[in-house]
Short mmCIF file of C-alpha atoms (C1' of nucleotides) in Angstrom, two decimals:
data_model
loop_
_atom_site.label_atom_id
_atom_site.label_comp_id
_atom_site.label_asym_id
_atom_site.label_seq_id
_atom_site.Cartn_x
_atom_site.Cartn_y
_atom_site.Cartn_z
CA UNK A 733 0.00 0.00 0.00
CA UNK A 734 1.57 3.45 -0.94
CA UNK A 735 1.84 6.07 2.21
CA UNK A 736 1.76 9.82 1.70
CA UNK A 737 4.90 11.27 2.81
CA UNK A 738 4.88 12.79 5.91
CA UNK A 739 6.38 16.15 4.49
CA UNK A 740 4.38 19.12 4.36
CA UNK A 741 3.33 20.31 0.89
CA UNK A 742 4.79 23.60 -0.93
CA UNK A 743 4.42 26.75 0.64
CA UNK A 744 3.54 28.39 -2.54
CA UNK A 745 0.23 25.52 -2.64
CA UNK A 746 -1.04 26.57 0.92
CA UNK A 747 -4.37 28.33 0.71
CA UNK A 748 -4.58 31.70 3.05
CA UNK A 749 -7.96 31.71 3.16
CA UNK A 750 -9.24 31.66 6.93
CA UNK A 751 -11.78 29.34 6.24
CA UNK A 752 -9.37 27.03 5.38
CA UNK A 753 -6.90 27.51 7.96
CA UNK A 754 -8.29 25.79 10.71
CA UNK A 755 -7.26 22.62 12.63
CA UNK A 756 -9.77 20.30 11.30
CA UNK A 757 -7.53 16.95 10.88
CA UNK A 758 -8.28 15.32 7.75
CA UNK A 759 -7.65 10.99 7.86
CA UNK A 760 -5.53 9.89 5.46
CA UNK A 761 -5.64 5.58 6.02
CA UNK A 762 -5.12 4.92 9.53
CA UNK A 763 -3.25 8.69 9.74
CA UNK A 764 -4.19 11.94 10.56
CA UNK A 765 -2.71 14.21 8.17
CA UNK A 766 -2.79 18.03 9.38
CA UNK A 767 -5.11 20.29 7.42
CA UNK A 768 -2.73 23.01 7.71
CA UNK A 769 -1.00 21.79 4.63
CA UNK A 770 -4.34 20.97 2.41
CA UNK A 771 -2.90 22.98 -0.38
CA UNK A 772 -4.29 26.02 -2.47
CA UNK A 773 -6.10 23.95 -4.86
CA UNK A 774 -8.26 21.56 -2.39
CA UNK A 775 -9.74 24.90 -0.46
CA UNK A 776 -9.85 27.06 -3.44
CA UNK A 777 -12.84 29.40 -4.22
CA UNK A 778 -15.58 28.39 -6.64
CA UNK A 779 -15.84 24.72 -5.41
CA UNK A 780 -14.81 24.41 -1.66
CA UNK A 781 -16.18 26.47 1.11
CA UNK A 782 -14.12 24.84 3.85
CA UNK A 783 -11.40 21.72 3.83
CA UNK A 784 -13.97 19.28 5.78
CA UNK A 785 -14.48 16.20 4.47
CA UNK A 786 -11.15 16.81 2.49
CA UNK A 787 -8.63 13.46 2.60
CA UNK A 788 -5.40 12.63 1.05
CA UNK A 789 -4.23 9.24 -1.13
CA UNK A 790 -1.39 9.70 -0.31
CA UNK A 791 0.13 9.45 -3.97
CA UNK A 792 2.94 11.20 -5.58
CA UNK A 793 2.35 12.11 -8.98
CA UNK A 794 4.91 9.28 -10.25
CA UNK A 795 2.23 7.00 -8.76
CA UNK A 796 -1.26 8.61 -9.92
CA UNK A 797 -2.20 11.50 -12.45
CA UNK A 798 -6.04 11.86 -12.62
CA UNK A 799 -5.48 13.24 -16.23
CA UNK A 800 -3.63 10.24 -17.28
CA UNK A 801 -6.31 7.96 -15.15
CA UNK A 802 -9.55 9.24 -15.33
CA UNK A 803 -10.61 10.37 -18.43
CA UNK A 804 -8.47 8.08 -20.65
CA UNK A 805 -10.92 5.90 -21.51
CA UNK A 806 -10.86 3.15 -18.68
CA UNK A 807 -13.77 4.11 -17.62
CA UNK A 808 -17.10 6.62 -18.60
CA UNK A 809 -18.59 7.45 -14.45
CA UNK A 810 -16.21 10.23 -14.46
CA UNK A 811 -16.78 14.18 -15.30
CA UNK A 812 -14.00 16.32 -15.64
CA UNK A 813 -15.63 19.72 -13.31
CA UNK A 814 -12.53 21.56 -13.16
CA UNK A 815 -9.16 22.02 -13.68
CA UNK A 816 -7.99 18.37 -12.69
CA UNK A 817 -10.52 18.26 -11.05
CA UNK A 818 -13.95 15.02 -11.49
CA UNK A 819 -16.60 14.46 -9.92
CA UNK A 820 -17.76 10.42 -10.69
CA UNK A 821 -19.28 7.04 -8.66
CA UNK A 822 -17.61 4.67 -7.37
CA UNK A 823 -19.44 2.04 -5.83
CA UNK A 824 -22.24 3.07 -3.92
CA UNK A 825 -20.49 6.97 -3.48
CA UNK A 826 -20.50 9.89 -5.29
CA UNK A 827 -16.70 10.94 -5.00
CA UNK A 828 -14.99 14.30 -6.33
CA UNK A 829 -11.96 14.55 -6.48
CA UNK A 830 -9.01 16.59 -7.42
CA UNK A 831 -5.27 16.92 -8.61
CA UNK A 832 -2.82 18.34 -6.18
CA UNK A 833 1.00 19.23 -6.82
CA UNK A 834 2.27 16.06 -5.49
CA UNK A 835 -0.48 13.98 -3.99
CA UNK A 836 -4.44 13.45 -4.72
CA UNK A 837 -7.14 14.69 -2.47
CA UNK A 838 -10.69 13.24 -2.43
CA UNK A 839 -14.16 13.24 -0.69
CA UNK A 840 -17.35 11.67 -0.23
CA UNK A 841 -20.54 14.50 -2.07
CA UNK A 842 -22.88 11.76 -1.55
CA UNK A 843 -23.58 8.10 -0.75
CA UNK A 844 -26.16 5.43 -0.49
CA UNK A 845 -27.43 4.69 2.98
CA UNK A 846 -25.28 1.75 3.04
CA UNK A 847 -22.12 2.70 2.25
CA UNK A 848 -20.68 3.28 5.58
CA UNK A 849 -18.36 6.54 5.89
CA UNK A 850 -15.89 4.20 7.43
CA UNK A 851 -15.17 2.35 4.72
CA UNK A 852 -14.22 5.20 2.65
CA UNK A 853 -10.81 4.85 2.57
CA UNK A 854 -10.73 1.62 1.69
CA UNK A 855 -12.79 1.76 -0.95
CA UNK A 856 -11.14 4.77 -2.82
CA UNK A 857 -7.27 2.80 -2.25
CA UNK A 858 -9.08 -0.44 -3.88
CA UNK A 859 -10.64 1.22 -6.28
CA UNK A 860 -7.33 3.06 -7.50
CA UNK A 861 -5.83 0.00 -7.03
CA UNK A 862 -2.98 1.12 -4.36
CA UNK A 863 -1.57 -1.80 -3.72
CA UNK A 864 0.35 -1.84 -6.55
CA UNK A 865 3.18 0.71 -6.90
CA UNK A 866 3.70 1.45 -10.09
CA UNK A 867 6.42 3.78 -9.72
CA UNK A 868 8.41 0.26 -9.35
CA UNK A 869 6.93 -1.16 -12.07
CA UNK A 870 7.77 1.90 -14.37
CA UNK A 871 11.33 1.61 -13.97
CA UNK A 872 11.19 -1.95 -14.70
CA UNK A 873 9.12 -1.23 -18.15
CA UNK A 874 11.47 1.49 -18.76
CA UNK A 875 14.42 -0.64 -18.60
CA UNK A 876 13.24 -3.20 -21.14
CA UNK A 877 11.96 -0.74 -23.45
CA UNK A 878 13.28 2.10 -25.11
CA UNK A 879 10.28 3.32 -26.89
CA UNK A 880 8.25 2.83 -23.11
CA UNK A 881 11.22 5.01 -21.89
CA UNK A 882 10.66 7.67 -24.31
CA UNK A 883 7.04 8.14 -23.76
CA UNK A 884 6.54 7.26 -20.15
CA UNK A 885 7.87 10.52 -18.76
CA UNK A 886 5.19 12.25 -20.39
CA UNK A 887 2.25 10.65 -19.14
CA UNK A 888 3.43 9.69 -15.46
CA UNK A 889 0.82 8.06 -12.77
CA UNK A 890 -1.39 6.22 -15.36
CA UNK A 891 -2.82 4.08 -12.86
CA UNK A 892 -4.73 1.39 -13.83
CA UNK A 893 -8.16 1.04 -12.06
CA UNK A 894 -10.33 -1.57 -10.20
CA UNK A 895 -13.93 -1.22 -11.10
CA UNK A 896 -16.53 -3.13 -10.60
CA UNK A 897 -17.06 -6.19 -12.51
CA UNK A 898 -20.41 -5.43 -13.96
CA UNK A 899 -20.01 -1.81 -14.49
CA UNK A 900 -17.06 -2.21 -16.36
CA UNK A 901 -18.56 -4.94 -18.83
CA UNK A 902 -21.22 -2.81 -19.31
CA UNK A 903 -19.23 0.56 -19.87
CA UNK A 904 -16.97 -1.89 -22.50
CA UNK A 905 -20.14 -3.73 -24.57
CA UNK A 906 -21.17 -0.34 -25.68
CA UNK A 907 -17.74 0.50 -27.11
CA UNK A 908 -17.73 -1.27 -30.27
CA UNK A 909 -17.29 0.69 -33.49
CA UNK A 910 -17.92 3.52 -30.96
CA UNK A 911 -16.09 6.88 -29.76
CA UNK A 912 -16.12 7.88 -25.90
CA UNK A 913 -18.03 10.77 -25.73
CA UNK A 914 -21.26 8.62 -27.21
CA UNK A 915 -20.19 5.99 -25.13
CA UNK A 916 -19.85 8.13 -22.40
CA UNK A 917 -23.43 9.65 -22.82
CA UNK A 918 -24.89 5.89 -23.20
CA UNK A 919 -23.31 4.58 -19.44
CA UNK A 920 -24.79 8.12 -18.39
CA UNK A 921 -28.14 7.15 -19.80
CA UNK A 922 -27.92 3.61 -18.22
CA UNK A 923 -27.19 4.87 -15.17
CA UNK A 924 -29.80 7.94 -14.65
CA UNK A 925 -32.34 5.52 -16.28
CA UNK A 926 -32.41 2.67 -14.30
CA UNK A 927 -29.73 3.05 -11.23
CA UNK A 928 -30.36 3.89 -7.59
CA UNK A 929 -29.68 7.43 -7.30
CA UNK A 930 -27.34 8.57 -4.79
CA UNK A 931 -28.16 11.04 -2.37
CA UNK A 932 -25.87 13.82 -2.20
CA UNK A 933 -24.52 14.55 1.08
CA UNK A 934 -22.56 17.81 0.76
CA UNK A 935 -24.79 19.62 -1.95
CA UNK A 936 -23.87 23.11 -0.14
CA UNK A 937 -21.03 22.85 -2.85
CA UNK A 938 -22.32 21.09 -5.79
CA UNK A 939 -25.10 22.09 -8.14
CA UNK A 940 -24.53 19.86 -11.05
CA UNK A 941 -26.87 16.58 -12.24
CA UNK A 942 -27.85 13.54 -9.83
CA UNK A 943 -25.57 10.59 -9.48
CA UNK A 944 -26.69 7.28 -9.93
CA UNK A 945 -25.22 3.81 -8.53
CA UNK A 946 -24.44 1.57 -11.59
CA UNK A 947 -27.91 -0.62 -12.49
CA UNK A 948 -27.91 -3.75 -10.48
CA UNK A 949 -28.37 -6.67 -13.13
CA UNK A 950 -31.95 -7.00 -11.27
CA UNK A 951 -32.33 -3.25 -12.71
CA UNK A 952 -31.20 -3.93 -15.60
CA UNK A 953 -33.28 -7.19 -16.20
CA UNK A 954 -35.92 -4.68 -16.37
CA UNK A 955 -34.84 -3.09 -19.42
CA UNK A 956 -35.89 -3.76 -22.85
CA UNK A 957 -33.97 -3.65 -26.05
CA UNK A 958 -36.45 -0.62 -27.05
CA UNK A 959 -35.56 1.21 -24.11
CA UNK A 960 -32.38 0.91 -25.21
CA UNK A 961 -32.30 1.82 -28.43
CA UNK A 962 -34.44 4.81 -27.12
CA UNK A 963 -31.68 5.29 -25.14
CA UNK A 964 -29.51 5.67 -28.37
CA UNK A 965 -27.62 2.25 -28.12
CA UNK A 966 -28.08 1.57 -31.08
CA UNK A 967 -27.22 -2.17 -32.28
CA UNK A 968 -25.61 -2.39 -28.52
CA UNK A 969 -29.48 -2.98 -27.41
CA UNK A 970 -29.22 -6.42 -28.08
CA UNK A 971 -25.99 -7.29 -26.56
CA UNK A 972 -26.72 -5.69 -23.06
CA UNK A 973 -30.24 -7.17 -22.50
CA UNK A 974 -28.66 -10.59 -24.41
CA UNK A 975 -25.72 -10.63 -21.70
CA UNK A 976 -27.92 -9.06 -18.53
CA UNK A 977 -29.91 -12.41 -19.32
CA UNK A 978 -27.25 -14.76 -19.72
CA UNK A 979 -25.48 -13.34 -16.52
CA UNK A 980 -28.25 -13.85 -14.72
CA UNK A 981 -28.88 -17.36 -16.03
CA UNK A 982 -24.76 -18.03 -14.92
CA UNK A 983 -25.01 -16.55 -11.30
CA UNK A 984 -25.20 -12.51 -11.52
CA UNK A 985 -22.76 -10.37 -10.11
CA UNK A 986 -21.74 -12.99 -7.46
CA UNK A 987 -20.77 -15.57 -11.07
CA UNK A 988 -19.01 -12.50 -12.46
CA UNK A 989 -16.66 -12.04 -8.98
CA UNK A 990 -15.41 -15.36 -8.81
CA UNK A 991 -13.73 -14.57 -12.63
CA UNK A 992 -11.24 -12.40 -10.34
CA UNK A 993 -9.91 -15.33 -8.61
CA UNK A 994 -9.14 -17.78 -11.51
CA UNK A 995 -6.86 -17.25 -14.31
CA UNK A 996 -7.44 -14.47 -16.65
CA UNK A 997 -7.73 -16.75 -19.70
CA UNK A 998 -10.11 -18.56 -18.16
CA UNK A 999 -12.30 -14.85 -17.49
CA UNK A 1000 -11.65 -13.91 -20.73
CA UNK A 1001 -13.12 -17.64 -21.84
CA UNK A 1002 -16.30 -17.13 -20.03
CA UNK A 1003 -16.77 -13.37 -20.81
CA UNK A 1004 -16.55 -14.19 -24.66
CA UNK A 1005 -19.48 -16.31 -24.54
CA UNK A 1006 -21.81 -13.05 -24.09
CA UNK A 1007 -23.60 -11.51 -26.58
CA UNK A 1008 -21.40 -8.21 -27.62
CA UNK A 1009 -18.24 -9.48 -26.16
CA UNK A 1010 -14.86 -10.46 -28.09
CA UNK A 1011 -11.94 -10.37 -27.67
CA UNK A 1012 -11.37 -6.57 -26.66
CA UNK A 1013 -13.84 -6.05 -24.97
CA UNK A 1014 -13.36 -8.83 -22.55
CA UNK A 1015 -9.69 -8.29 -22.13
CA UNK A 1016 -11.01 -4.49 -20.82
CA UNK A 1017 -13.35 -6.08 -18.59
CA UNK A 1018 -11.14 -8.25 -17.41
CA UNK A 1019 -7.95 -6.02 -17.05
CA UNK A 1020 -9.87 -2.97 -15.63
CA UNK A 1021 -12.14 -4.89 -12.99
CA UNK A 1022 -10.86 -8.74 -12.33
CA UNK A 1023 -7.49 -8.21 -12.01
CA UNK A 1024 -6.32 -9.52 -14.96
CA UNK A 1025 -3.20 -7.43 -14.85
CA UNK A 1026 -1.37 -9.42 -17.62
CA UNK A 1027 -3.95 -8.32 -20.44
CA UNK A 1028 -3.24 -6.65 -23.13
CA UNK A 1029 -7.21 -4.95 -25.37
CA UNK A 1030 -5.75 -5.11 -28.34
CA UNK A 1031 -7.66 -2.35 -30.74
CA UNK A 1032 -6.44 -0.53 -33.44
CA UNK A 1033 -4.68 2.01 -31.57
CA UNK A 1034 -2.67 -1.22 -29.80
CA UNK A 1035 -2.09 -3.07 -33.26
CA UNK A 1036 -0.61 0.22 -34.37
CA UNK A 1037 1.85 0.26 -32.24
CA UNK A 1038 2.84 -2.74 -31.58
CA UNK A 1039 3.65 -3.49 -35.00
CA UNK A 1040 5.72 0.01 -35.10
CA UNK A 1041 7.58 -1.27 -32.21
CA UNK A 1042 7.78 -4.55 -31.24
CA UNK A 1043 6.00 -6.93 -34.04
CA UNK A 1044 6.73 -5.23 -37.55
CA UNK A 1045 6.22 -8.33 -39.46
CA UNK A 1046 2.35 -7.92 -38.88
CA UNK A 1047 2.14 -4.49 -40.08
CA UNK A 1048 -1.06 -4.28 -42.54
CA UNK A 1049 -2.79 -7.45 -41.04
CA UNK A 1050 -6.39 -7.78 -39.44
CA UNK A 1051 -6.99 -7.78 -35.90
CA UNK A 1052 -8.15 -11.32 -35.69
CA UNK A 1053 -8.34 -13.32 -32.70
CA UNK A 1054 -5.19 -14.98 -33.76
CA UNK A 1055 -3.07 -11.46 -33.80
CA UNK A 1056 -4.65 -10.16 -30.91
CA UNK A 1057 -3.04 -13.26 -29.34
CA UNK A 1058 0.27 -12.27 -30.65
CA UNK A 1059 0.36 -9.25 -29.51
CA UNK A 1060 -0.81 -10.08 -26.05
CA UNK A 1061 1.77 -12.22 -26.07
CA UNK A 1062 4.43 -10.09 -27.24
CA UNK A 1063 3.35 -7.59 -24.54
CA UNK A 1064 3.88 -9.96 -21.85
CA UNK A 1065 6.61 -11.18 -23.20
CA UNK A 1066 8.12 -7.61 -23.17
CA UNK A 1067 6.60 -6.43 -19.92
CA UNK A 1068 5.87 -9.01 -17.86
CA UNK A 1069 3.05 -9.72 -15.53
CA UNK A 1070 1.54 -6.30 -15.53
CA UNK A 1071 1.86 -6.13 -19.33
CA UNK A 1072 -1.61 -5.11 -18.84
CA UNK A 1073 -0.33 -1.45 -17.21
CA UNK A 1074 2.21 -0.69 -18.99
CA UNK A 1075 0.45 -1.22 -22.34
CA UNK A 1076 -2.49 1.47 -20.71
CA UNK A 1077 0.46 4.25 -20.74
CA UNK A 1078 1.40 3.56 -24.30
CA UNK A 1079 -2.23 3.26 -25.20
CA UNK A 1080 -2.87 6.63 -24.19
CA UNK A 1081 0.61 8.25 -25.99
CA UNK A 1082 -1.47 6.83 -29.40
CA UNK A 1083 -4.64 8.99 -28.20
CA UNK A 1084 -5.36 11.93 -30.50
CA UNK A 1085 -5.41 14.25 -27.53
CA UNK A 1086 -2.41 13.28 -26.30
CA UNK A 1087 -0.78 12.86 -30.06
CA UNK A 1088 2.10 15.54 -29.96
CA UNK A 1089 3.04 16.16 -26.21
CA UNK A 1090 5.83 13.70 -27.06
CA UNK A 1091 8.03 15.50 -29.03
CA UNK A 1092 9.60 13.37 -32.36
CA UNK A 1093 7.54 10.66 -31.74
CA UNK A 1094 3.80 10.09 -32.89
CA UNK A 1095 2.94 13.81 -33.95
CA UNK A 1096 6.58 13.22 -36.31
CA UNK A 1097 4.24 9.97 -37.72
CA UNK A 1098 1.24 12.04 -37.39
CA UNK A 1099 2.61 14.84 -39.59
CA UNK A 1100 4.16 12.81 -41.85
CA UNK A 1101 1.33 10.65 -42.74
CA UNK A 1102 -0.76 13.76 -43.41
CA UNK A 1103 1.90 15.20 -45.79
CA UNK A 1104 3.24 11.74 -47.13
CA UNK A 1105 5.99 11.22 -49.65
CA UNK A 1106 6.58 15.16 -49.29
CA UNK A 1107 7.73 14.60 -46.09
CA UNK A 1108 9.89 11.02 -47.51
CA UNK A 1109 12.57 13.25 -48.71
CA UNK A 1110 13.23 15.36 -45.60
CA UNK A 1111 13.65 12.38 -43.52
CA UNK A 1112 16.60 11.40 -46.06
CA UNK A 1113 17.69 14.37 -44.51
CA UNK A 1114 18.38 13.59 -41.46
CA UNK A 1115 16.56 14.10 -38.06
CA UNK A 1116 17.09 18.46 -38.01
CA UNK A 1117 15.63 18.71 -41.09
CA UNK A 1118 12.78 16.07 -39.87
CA UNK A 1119 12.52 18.09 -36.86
CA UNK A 1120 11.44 21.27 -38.92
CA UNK A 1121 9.16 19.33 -40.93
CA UNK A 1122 7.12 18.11 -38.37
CA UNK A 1123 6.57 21.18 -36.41
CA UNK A 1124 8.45 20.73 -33.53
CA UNK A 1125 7.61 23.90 -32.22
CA UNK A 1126 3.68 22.95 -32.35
CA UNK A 1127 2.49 24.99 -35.41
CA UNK A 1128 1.51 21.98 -37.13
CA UNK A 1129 -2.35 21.54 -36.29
CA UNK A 1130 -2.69 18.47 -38.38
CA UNK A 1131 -4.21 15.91 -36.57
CA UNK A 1132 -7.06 13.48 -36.32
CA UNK A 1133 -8.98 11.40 -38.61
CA UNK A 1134 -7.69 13.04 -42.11
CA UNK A 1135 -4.79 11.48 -41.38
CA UNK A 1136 -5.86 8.08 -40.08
CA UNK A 1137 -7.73 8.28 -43.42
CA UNK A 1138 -4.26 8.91 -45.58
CA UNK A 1139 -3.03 6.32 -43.75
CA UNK A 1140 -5.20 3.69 -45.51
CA UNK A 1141 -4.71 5.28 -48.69
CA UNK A 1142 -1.29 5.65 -48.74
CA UNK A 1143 -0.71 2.05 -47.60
CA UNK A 1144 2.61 0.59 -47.21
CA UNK A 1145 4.36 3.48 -48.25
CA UNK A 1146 3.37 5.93 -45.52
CA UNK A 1147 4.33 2.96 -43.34
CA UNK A 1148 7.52 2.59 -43.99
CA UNK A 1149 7.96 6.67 -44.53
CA UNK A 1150 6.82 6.69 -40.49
CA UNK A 1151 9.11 3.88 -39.80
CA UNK A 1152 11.86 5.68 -40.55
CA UNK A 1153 11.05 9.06 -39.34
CA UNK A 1154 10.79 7.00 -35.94
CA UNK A 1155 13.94 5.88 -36.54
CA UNK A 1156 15.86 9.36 -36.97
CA UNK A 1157 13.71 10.72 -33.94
CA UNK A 1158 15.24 8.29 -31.53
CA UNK A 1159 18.03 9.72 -32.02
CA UNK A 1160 17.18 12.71 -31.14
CA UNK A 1161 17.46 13.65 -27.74
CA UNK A 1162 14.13 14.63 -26.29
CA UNK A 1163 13.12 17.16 -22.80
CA UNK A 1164 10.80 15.44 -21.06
CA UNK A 1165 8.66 17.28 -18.72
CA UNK A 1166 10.16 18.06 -15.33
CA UNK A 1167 8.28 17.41 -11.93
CA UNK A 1168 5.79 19.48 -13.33
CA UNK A 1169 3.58 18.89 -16.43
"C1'" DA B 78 -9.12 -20.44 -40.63
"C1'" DA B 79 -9.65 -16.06 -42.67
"C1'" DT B 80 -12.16 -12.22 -44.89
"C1'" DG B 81 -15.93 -8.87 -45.82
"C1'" DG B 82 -20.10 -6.51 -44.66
"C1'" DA B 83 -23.58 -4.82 -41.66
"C1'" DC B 84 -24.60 -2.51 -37.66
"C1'" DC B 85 -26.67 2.67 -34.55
"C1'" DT B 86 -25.37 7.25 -33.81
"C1'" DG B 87 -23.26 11.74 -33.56
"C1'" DG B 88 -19.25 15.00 -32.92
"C1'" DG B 89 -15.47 16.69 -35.68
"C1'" DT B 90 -13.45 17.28 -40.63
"C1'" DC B 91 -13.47 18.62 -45.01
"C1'" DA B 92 -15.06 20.51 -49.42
"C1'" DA C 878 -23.52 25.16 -44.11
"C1'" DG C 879 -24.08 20.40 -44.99
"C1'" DC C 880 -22.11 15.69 -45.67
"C1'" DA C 881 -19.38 11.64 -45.63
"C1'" DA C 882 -16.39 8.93 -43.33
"C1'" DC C 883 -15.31 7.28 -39.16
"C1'" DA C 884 -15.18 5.51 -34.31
"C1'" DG C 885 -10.91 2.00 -28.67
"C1'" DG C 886 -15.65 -4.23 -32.32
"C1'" DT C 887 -18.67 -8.08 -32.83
"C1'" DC C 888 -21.39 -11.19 -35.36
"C1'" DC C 889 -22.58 -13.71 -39.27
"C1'" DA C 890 -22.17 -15.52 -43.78
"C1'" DT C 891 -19.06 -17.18 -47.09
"C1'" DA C 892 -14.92 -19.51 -49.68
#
DNA sequence: AATGGACCTGGGTCA
DNA sequence: AGCAACAGGTCCATA
């Protein structure tokens, strides 16, 4: 289990207003952490009236980055209401939560009856899975890596979470040929529809929509396939009430927990045999809420780059079962029994919001493949010329789907044109970020 | 065993 | 201003 450091945080970070300057101490675990030092942003204005209720995880930054955790596509319960700062569900509790310099701070905005206050703690250091450092676990990816090395330093503390079973099968059967912020609005709908609501407990502060637990499969056995197409699902109807049956049929949410003790092949076995699962979307299931730590989702973002990195002999092939078993296994292979983590970091390098930040690397391929065989003879250049080519100094604006799009066009060619521009960027030497981002 | 098409919908791109 | 192609796949029908 990670520990905060006992060391008070910056001066600079302290908040001076009164409110916030009194002795209330806020529990972090089984220690009180003094208030005094609940920096600037927790006790800000706009959002926080007063520090109570406040609490600390305890993690350095190298060990969890909302930005890099929440809203990277692990899972769709969480709203972005601030500056690094969410408000989401976690269980039965409405939680919001919010960056800090060098740690994360957290409270409870509202809760079902049930969910006992003292259980809190545990539940948010389960739930960000704590127990694992992955601090440890980066150096060891690092080391066996270069192109991990490269990138890692730019997305730091993407933690990989521990959701509920259910929830996260759900959030994952209505991502097929789908784009998060629809999917996003769909687990929304599923949730407001037919979930317990949550009663807020601290609504002096918060004036946004209800929160709703995550449907029960009870709840959802209530739910037709109209409803859910009503619900804009789409195709998707079909495989939630088509699984919420066949769960229920298999055991419910109590079948679905004993997936977590076995091996992961085995969950991954079972899971496939619901309507709307396959391959990827049991491997999410199974890596974000049954500990399946080894797992690699292999999508299109993943095939990408494994085959730029680690498996170039199937560039250009389908992602069939077969090669999503290759590159699982090359991952593991590569990164050992948390393949599942590190491949989350590099997933998120390949996101078209994060394209870029990494300078030489994926916005150099990005570029490229939007400018194609122009581009070819710079690279023959060498990497300064590459360098101006692509923009280093963020003019470029080319990103997105037009150049997905030229990719397919262009073919092989552009593939090989982005090899080697990879190529000449590694050896360029590269700034990453300092402590801060 | 592998490949190709269909499938709902809507936010972001491009002409 | 509209539109087409596409999106973090899966299923089913074919050779």
């Amino acid at each position: 289990m990670l520990r905060s450091t006992a060391r008070p945080l910056l001066n600079s970070t302290i908040n001076a207003r009164p409110s916030c300057r009194e002795y209330h101490l806020i529990k972090h675990g089984s220690r009180p952490v003094r208030p005094g030092s609940l920096p600037n942003r927790v006790c800000s204005a706009g959002m926080a009236t007063d520090c109570a209720g406040w609490h600390l995880l305890g993690t350095p930054r190298e060990e969890l980055r909302l930005e890099h955790t929440l809203p990277t596509g692990q899972s769709f319960r969480w709203r972005e209401t601030g500056d690094d700062e969410y408000i989401g569900v976690i269980g039965q509790r409405v939680v919001q939560i919010r960056q800090l310099e060098d740690d994360v701070a957290w409270r409870i905005i509202g809760r079902a009856p049930q969910a006992a206050e003292a259980e809190d703690t545990a539940v948010l250091a389960d739930y960000f899975n704590l127990s694992t450092p992955l601090a440890d676990l980066v150096r060891t990816w690092s080391a066996s890596c270069d192109h991990f090395a490269r990138i890692q330093p730019y997305f730091q503390g993407a933690r990989m979470l521990r959701q509920d079973p259910t929830e996260t099968l759900f959030q994952f059967l209505c991502s097929s040929n789908n784009h998060i912020s629809r999917i996003h609005g769909m687990v929304e709908r599923l949730c407001s529809g037919w979930g317990t609501r949550l009663p807020l407990t601290r609504s002096d502060e918060y004036g946004g929509p209800a929160h709703h637990a995550f449907p029960t499969l009870d709840q959802l056995a209530a739910v037709s396939e109209a409803d859910l197409r009503a619900a804009g699902f789409g195709y998707r109807a079909r495989f939630v009430t088509g699984s919420v049956a066949r769960l229920r049929a298999l055991g419910g949410e109590a079948w679905l927990a004993t997936l977590r003790a076995g091996p992961p092949d085995v969950a991954v076995a079972a899971l496939c045999t619901l309507p709307g699962v396959g391959p990827k979307v049991a491997a999410c299931a199974a890596l974000f809420s049954l500990d399946a730590h080894a797992l690699v989702p292999v999508d299109v973002h993943v095939l990408a780059l494994a085959t730029r990195h680690y498996l170039p002999a199937l560039r250009g092939k389908a992602l069939t079962p077969a090669l999503h078993a290759q590159v699982q296994a090359a991952f593991v292979a590569r990164f050992g029994a948390h393949a599942g983590w590190a491949h989350n970091t590099l997933f998120i390098s390949e996101l078209a919001r994060y394209r870029g930040r990494v300078p030489g690397t994926t916005r150099a391929e990005e570029v490229l493949l939007a400018r194609g065989s122009e581009v070819a003879e710079e690279v023959d250049a060498g990497p300064d010329a590459c360098a101006r080519v692509v923009g280093m100094d963020g003019s470029d604006a080319s990103t997105g789907k037009g150049g997905r799009a030229r990719r397919k066009r262009k073919g092989g060619a552009a593939s090989v044109a982005s090899s080697l521009v990879e190529e000449q960027m590694e050896l360029a030497p590269t700034t990453p970020p300092q402590a801060a981002a």
